[in-house]
XYZ file of C-alpha atoms in Angstrom:
546
model
C 0.000 0.000 0.000
C 1.262 3.441 -0.854
C 0.200 5.974 1.701
C 0.483 9.720 1.741
C 3.222 9.593 4.264
C 5.133 6.861 6.025
C 5.192 6.316 9.772
C 7.560 4.101 11.720
C 4.689 1.796 12.569
C 1.261 0.664 11.584
C -0.035 2.127 14.825
C 1.052 5.594 13.762
C -1.381 5.314 10.872
C -4.263 3.715 12.686
C -4.220 5.655 15.948
C -7.504 5.810 17.416
C -11.130 6.154 17.719
C -13.106 9.005 19.188
C -16.009 9.204 21.562
C -16.131 12.326 23.676
C -16.787 11.354 27.271
C -16.009 12.746 30.676
C -15.730 9.277 32.054
C -15.565 5.816 30.582
C -17.834 2.833 30.703
C -16.736 -0.759 31.063
C -17.684 -3.961 29.286
C -19.513 -6.539 31.338
C -17.444 -9.579 32.371
C -18.501 -12.804 30.703
C -20.327 -15.518 32.556
C -18.075 -18.402 33.476
C -18.325 -21.551 31.389
C -16.352 -24.426 29.965
C -13.893 -23.554 27.201
C -14.272 -25.181 23.803
C -11.539 -26.738 21.656
C -8.831 -25.098 19.617
C -9.253 -22.436 16.936
C -6.755 -21.959 14.082
C -6.199 -18.486 12.603
C -4.383 -17.994 9.294
C -1.958 -15.063 9.582
C -0.344 -13.805 6.392
C 3.009 -12.899 7.947
C 4.885 -13.793 11.102
C 5.107 -11.269 13.947
C 8.469 -9.558 14.326
C 8.106 -9.107 18.097
C 5.465 -9.504 20.792
C 6.775 -6.635 22.889
C 4.110 -3.959 22.300
C 6.601 -1.165 22.915
C 8.144 -2.080 19.568
C 5.512 -4.105 17.680
C 4.741 -2.233 14.473
C 3.430 -4.667 11.856
C -0.151 -5.845 11.466
C 0.924 -9.347 12.513
C 2.502 -7.893 15.683
C -0.651 -5.959 16.513
C -2.961 -8.898 15.797
C -1.037 -11.251 18.100
C -0.570 -8.620 20.822
C -4.302 -7.882 20.844
C -4.900 -11.211 22.578
C -1.994 -10.928 25.027
C -2.136 -7.334 26.281
C -4.668 -4.709 27.298
C -4.740 -0.924 27.288
C -6.323 1.424 29.794
C -9.243 1.929 27.421
C -10.406 0.029 24.378
C -12.472 0.975 21.385
C -15.959 -0.137 20.469
C -17.142 -1.152 16.985
C -18.938 2.189 16.741
C -15.755 4.193 17.252
C -16.308 4.955 20.917
C -14.421 3.986 24.035
C -14.977 1.667 26.948
C -12.872 0.863 29.961
C -10.374 -1.965 29.755
C -7.708 -1.993 32.475
C -9.272 1.274 33.602
C -12.868 0.857 34.723
C -13.505 4.575 34.140
C -11.778 7.941 33.898
C -12.306 11.682 34.325
C -10.745 14.890 33.049
C -10.090 18.221 34.759
C -11.904 21.435 33.857
C -8.870 22.676 31.921
C -8.844 19.389 29.968
C -5.168 18.753 30.689
C -5.279 16.372 33.663
C -6.708 12.910 33.051
C -7.336 10.491 35.919
C -7.801 6.774 35.252
C -9.346 4.495 37.881
C -8.058 0.950 37.500
C -9.875 -2.334 37.970
C -9.328 -4.321 41.135
C -8.082 -7.875 41.054
C -6.446 -7.917 37.617
C -3.579 -10.405 37.362
C -0.666 -10.714 35.006
C -0.481 -14.056 33.229
C 2.300 -15.144 35.621
C -0.028 -14.588 38.593
C 1.464 -11.277 39.779
C -1.022 -8.482 40.586
C -1.494 -5.644 38.109
C -1.366 -2.119 39.559
C -0.803 1.548 38.832
C 2.961 0.893 38.965
C 2.671 -0.973 35.658
C 0.786 1.860 33.984
C 3.223 4.528 35.170
C 6.154 2.368 34.095
C 4.674 1.753 30.640
C 4.025 5.406 29.862
C 7.398 6.494 31.221
C 9.346 3.889 29.300
C 7.351 4.627 26.138
C 8.247 8.311 26.339
C 11.880 7.823 27.386
C 14.092 8.681 24.380
C 16.537 5.982 25.477
C 13.877 3.349 24.835
C 13.545 4.338 21.164
C 10.002 2.954 21.191
C 8.630 2.409 17.701
C 4.980 1.849 18.635
C 4.347 4.834 20.880
C 1.677 7.220 19.555
C 3.012 10.705 18.732
C 0.437 12.251 21.081
C 1.891 10.250 23.969
C 5.487 10.910 22.959
C 5.039 14.651 22.482
C 2.176 15.803 24.692
C 2.495 13.892 27.977
C 4.091 16.045 30.671
C 3.900 13.565 33.543
C 2.403 10.236 34.622
C 1.920 9.603 38.340
C -0.038 7.343 40.666
C -1.876 8.032 43.909
C -2.359 4.565 45.258
C -2.393 1.195 43.517
C -5.520 1.846 41.439
C -5.316 5.499 40.347
C -3.156 6.971 37.582
C -2.962 10.630 36.562
C -1.688 11.730 33.159
C -0.948 15.429 32.791
C -0.704 16.894 29.290
C 1.400 19.805 28.115
C -1.496 21.249 26.115
C -5.243 20.835 25.906
C -6.242 18.159 23.404
C -9.598 17.010 22.056
C -10.842 14.103 24.127
C -11.052 11.696 21.210
C -7.557 12.564 20.026
C -6.032 11.819 23.427
C -8.101 8.715 24.136
C -7.304 7.232 20.746
C -3.613 7.461 21.638
C -4.166 5.933 25.077
C -6.074 3.047 23.510
C -2.969 2.037 21.576
C -0.636 1.942 24.569
C -0.497 -1.714 25.631
C 0.388 -1.898 29.317
C 3.478 -4.026 30.065
C 4.633 -5.564 33.384
C 6.955 -3.415 35.479
C 8.075 -6.413 37.528
C 9.623 -7.958 34.389
C 10.676 -5.127 32.080
C 11.568 -2.726 34.888
C 14.698 -4.777 35.492
C 16.007 -3.958 32.000
C 17.617 -0.582 31.190
C 15.467 1.332 28.676
C 18.237 1.350 26.070
C 18.404 -2.455 26.256
C 14.690 -3.143 25.837
C 14.713 -3.223 22.037
C 17.346 -5.978 22.032
C 15.677 -8.033 24.759
C 14.427 -11.172 23.032
C 13.209 -12.947 26.159
C 10.077 -10.837 26.569
C 9.651 -10.315 22.830
C 9.391 -14.098 22.385
C 7.788 -14.995 25.738
C 5.506 -12.082 26.634
C 3.429 -11.803 29.789
C 0.290 -9.710 29.562
C -3.134 -9.320 31.142
C -5.139 -10.367 28.085
C -7.360 -13.379 27.311
C -4.606 -15.328 25.521
C -1.231 -16.454 26.840
C 1.527 -17.483 24.436
C 2.730 -21.016 25.168
C 4.782 -21.825 22.059
C 6.310 -20.008 19.099
C 7.777 -22.160 16.355
C 9.401 -19.483 14.237
C 8.425 -19.501 10.602
C 5.577 -21.877 11.353
C 3.030 -21.039 14.064
C 2.275 -19.475 17.450
C 0.190 -21.313 20.030
C -1.839 -19.622 22.765
C -3.930 -20.936 25.637
C -6.901 -19.241 27.235
C -6.190 -17.142 30.319
C -8.562 -18.626 32.888
C -7.984 -15.616 35.179
C -8.843 -12.992 32.554
C -10.562 -10.053 34.239
C -13.508 -10.075 31.789
C -14.053 -13.768 32.426
C -12.380 -16.903 31.051
C -12.605 -17.223 27.252
C -14.977 -19.778 25.746
C -12.284 -21.168 23.412
C -9.476 -23.039 25.159
C -6.589 -22.510 22.742
C -5.645 -20.673 19.565
C -3.028 -21.430 16.935
C -1.866 -18.587 14.711
C -0.698 -20.434 11.610
C 1.682 -18.479 9.354
C 0.316 -18.959 5.814
C 1.747 -16.442 3.317
C -0.547 -17.498 0.456
C -4.227 -16.495 0.658
C -4.994 -19.272 -1.826
C -3.479 -21.834 0.545
C -5.268 -20.293 3.520
C -8.631 -20.519 1.754
C -8.003 -24.142 0.771
C -7.239 -24.963 4.400
C -10.351 -23.121 5.561
C -12.423 -25.170 3.138
C -10.832 -28.399 4.399
C -11.371 -27.483 8.044
C -7.657 -27.160 8.896
C -8.098 -23.390 9.420
C -11.008 -21.661 11.157
C -10.394 -17.973 10.455
C -8.638 -15.936 7.758
C -8.153 -12.515 9.332
C -7.566 -9.082 7.822
C -3.824 -9.661 7.423
C -4.567 -11.766 4.351
C -4.959 -9.918 1.022
C -8.010 -11.857 -0.137
C -9.222 -10.747 -3.563
C -12.925 -10.092 -4.188
C -13.019 -13.082 -6.537
C -11.518 -15.367 -3.889
C -13.876 -14.008 -1.253
C -17.012 -14.433 -3.366
C -16.068 -17.998 -4.281
C -15.091 -19.016 -0.739
C -18.218 -17.727 0.973
C -20.300 -20.072 -1.192
C -18.763 -23.002 0.676
C -21.365 -24.508 3.045
C -19.031 -24.328 6.062
C -17.699 -20.795 5.514
C -19.090 -17.398 6.449
C -17.797 -14.255 4.769
C -17.506 -10.964 6.653
C -17.452 -7.566 4.973
C -17.084 -4.364 6.922
C -16.430 -0.739 6.159
C -12.928 0.545 6.797
C -11.001 3.766 7.149
C -9.014 3.069 3.956
C -9.405 5.143 0.832
C -7.891 5.396 -2.643
C -7.341 8.784 -4.232
C -5.612 10.722 -6.998
C -3.628 13.718 -5.767
C -3.399 16.578 -8.262
C -0.282 18.676 -7.637
C -1.445 22.285 -7.885
C 0.901 23.768 -10.448
C 0.338 24.820 -14.043
C -3.169 24.051 -15.277
C -3.877 22.029 -12.138
C -4.172 25.342 -10.278
C -7.469 25.808 -12.139
C -10.278 24.403 -9.985
C -12.407 23.792 -13.083
C -9.750 21.480 -14.495
C -9.734 19.512 -11.253
C -13.531 19.360 -11.207
C -13.632 18.206 -14.830
C -11.214 15.378 -14.088
C -13.391 14.321 -11.146
C -16.458 14.194 -13.413
C -14.414 12.072 -15.842
C -13.436 9.519 -13.194
C -15.702 6.406 -13.178
C -15.717 5.659 -9.452
C -18.556 3.137 -9.485
C -16.987 1.275 -12.400
C -13.669 1.099 -10.554
C -15.354 -0.172 -7.394
C -17.122 -2.855 -9.432
C -14.144 -3.973 -11.526
C -11.312 -3.588 -9.004
C -13.052 -4.197 -5.670
C -15.761 -6.525 -6.904
C -18.297 -4.098 -5.469
C -16.800 -4.243 -1.960
C -16.503 -0.525 -1.357
C -18.318 2.798 -1.660
C -17.450 5.965 -3.597
C -15.444 8.580 -1.707
C -16.027 12.287 -2.142
C -13.861 13.771 0.590
C -11.472 12.778 3.363
C -13.842 11.484 6.061
C -15.956 8.314 5.942
C -19.662 9.050 6.157
C -20.070 6.389 8.872
C -17.790 8.372 11.213
C -18.894 11.091 13.634
C -17.147 13.759 11.580
C -18.558 12.584 8.247
C -21.380 14.429 6.477
C -23.269 14.382 3.190
C -24.782 17.857 3.545
C -23.443 20.316 0.992
C -20.932 17.847 -0.441
C -20.159 18.007 -4.187
C -20.174 14.436 -5.504
C -19.207 14.763 -9.225
C -21.151 11.833 -10.695
C -19.449 10.306 -13.722
C -20.334 12.482 -16.725
C -17.891 12.813 -19.622
C -20.086 15.311 -21.449
C -20.246 17.607 -18.424
C -16.484 17.299 -17.907
C -15.806 18.220 -21.521
C -18.225 21.166 -21.465
C -16.710 22.450 -18.218
C -13.282 22.655 -19.827
C -14.597 24.315 -22.981
C -16.650 26.823 -20.970
C -13.488 27.871 -19.149
C -11.356 28.538 -22.178
C -10.095 25.156 -23.360
C -10.231 23.899 -26.918
C -8.981 20.778 -28.672
C -5.586 21.140 -30.329
C -4.286 17.945 -31.923
C -6.780 15.984 -29.834
C -5.696 17.502 -26.482
C -7.565 20.146 -24.491
C -5.395 23.264 -24.527
C -5.593 26.712 -22.937
C -3.303 29.630 -23.758
C -1.016 27.247 -25.610
C -0.672 24.837 -22.663
C -2.035 21.325 -23.278
C -3.507 19.040 -20.632
C -0.693 16.506 -20.770
C -0.840 14.659 -17.446
C 1.624 12.182 -15.950
C -0.108 9.727 -13.620
C 2.298 8.130 -11.123
C 1.505 5.025 -9.098
C 3.256 2.383 -7.028
C 4.378 -0.594 -9.090
C 4.140 -2.879 -6.051
C 0.347 -2.588 -5.758
C -1.121 -4.810 -8.506
C -4.450 -2.983 -8.640
C -2.755 0.309 -9.521
C -1.981 -0.681 -13.102
C -5.640 -1.540 -13.713
C -6.894 1.663 -12.101
C -4.399 3.801 -14.007
C -5.434 2.319 -17.352
C -9.117 3.007 -16.667
C -8.310 6.589 -15.648
C -6.125 7.046 -18.715
C -8.888 5.823 -21.026
C -11.641 8.008 -19.556
C -9.608 11.165 -19.176
C -8.437 10.877 -22.763
C -12.111 10.785 -23.819
C -12.413 14.419 -22.670
C -9.163 15.445 -24.324
C -6.675 14.910 -21.509
C -3.532 13.047 -22.565
C -2.315 10.717 -19.802
C 1.081 9.051 -19.483
C 1.265 6.307 -16.837
C 4.421 5.877 -14.758
C 4.548 2.884 -12.400
C 7.433 3.255 -9.948
C 8.936 1.880 -6.784
C 6.902 3.696 -4.096
C 9.969 4.792 -2.142
C 11.476 6.363 -5.242
C 8.168 7.972 -6.154
C 7.786 9.673 -2.775
C 11.449 10.352 -2.036
C 12.982 13.818 -1.976
C 14.145 14.580 -5.488
C 11.537 12.251 -6.966
C 8.570 13.209 -9.154
C 6.479 14.262 -6.168
C 8.858 17.186 -5.696
C 8.951 18.248 -9.338
C 8.017 21.882 -9.899
C 7.080 21.421 -13.532
C 4.478 19.455 -15.455
C 0.982 18.257 -14.618
C 1.601 15.490 -12.118
C -1.015 13.256 -10.535
C -0.379 10.508 -7.966
C -2.527 7.440 -7.366
C -2.253 6.792 -3.633
C -3.749 4.708 -0.858
C -4.370 6.001 2.625
C -5.557 4.750 5.989
C -7.503 7.480 7.753
C -7.125 7.908 11.479
C -10.540 7.695 13.166
C -10.083 11.163 14.624
C -9.886 13.700 11.773
C -6.927 15.455 13.377
C -4.987 12.208 12.968
C -4.148 13.260 9.451
C -6.143 16.257 8.262
C -3.502 18.756 9.313
C -0.763 16.871 7.513
C -2.300 16.765 4.063
C -4.516 19.856 4.074
C -2.631 22.483 6.049
C -0.528 25.116 4.331
C 2.045 24.537 7.075
C 2.472 21.005 5.774
C 3.003 21.823 2.112
C 5.471 19.326 0.738
C 8.959 20.774 1.012
C 10.777 17.748 2.422
C 10.105 14.054 3.120
C 8.237 14.962 6.327
C 5.702 17.087 4.468
C 2.253 15.655 3.863
C 0.456 18.220 1.708
C 1.310 16.513 -1.563
C -1.163 18.591 -3.589
C 0.411 21.824 -2.256
C -3.103 22.882 -1.357
C -3.320 26.387 0.129
C -6.510 27.651 1.747
C -6.370 30.014 4.754
C -9.984 29.219 5.673
C -9.178 25.519 5.865
C -6.051 26.293 7.893
C -8.181 28.216 10.396
C -10.806 25.458 10.614
C -8.135 22.816 11.201
C -6.558 24.870 13.964
C -9.963 25.288 15.594
C -10.682 21.571 15.271
C -7.380 20.614 16.868
C -7.862 22.917 19.854
C -11.579 22.480 20.528
C -12.343 19.930 23.231
C -15.887 18.796 22.529
C -16.746 16.484 19.663
C -20.092 18.254 19.265
C -18.286 21.552 18.676
C -15.613 20.001 16.460
C -17.901 18.176 14.035
C -19.232 21.310 12.236
C -15.666 22.537 11.740
C -14.672 19.365 9.902
C -17.961 19.333 7.998
C -17.077 22.765 6.641
C -13.576 21.568 5.723
C -15.118 18.719 3.755
C -17.560 20.996 1.948
C -14.665 23.205 0.865
C -12.600 20.188 -0.123
C -15.330 18.670 -2.247
C -15.767 21.972 -4.081
C -12.078 22.616 -4.693
C -10.915 19.041 -5.431
C -7.246 19.069 -4.383
C -7.630 15.295 -4.582
C -10.002 13.071 -6.517
C -11.294 10.583 -3.967
C -12.080 7.202 -5.509
C -13.402 4.890 -2.813
C -13.608 3.665 0.736
C -12.777 -0.035 0.541
C -14.324 -2.857 2.546
C -12.350 -5.383 4.574
C -12.889 -9.025 3.596
C -12.411 -11.875 6.073
C -13.566 -15.502 6.142
C -14.378 -17.852 9.011
C -15.759 -21.246 9.896
C -19.509 -20.685 10.095
C -19.621 -22.348 13.498
C -17.569 -19.519 14.996
C -19.736 -16.867 16.621
C -18.760 -13.623 18.316
C -16.113 -12.694 15.744
C -16.837 -9.046 14.883
C -14.475 -7.294 12.443
C -15.105 -3.570 12.021
C -13.508 -0.307 11.001
C -12.375 0.738 14.449
C -11.509 -2.388 16.419
C -9.259 -3.726 13.687
C -6.928 -6.093 15.599
C -7.957 -9.744 15.334
C -8.536 -10.632 19.004
C -10.027 -7.333 20.177
C -13.124 -9.111 21.599
C -11.843 -12.683 21.903
C -13.656 -13.215 25.202
C -16.922 -13.171 23.190
C -15.872 -15.844 20.676
C -17.277 -19.325 20.977
C -18.296 -22.328 18.916
C -21.896 -23.121 18.102
């Protein structure tokens, strides 16, 4: 996947969910019962580490989601509930957060969990000597202090006021680790400590009992889990790089679940879910595909950008590339999120005639088959990552339809690192350059909106995120207001206005929001993939066999 900007970890892309609350709720512990036999999960790649301070791949996060807990966890609706914290509160100045921990929680080695573990985790995560790769930027940059007042109360003081959802989304991704084990290791030695990385001890519903590298990981149910003992007694995470092989094993009964780590194609998914013993799961995601139009030359003309949007067959692309498993995108926020809106949004339905007339009405005419204005032809170079197989298909469809309105398109498939690197085509100051990109949206709009919309983030170096070089003082002001306003109710209209402006000015042509496709044994119940709780075992305590 080619994203707008790279982070050192998957978590940096997927930080968070947002539900504005003054205090948190807690899930109800499960009724006790007898555990059922083993479940086998097909994982596309092997974890690199099971130390959540450093785990950064999807496989790391999926495995860790069964072993560890955070203070708060997300709900399928994008809200928050208590996990290791039963509830929380925030001061009137919105800088001091107090978390009230559950009583009686045990580590998987039988030691009691307490505030010492939480304080240790946050301090080691923010210690530069640790060089943590999975710490959220909000935690790394905005936490002033973490203290405890007794064994069950933790206070986190922030340097600046932050929106509730933005802070809580960061907290939800901090997996709490045991002070009585890792506290014995100097912070600068933690990254090289293989003992804990291979034999982790957490508070979660699954305890690792065996890791045969290159082959599988085996877990057993934690009978002392604070939400109640799981219904399934053991889990094997089988490393199966080929989705075709994973599906064959699911059909044979050797595998019970193919999770989101597996790049299942729509064709494979549609065929597999016809099997009498398989259930297919589709769910909306926070992943979009877009075409960024670098605003130089004729691309500075909003009518050119609008015409290209009208000439882009989004529904056709969703049908042919995604097999129908997705919805058209018109701006940067999913409509199923709290910040999403459809009011006042320009949608640009596919209409080649309207696109052509829009160009002609604004001074373009055909010269040698190419729309031209003041002697400058619409000769566009469309760049895309060569490592994403769907990009070639998308680019050819775009090329064909844009050329029907008189826009000449040259396709350039490149190594994504070279494409986005300083000195690469993204930094060119000449030509009409468009970039086909993929992006995973953070559930809170501030997770990324500033980086690719703000004038302050115009691309001038590899850290820049405003690839289109979009410049709008009104949007800058709205983003600043959104990032410094506490209440979600007050923030939502600000982002709605940003999206209305975006959809009118088209700095990017948004193609789609894609669905996630997973497959499971139809006797498995309780499995609930969704856009927000994306890690495999997020609600494992609810899984059971029919």
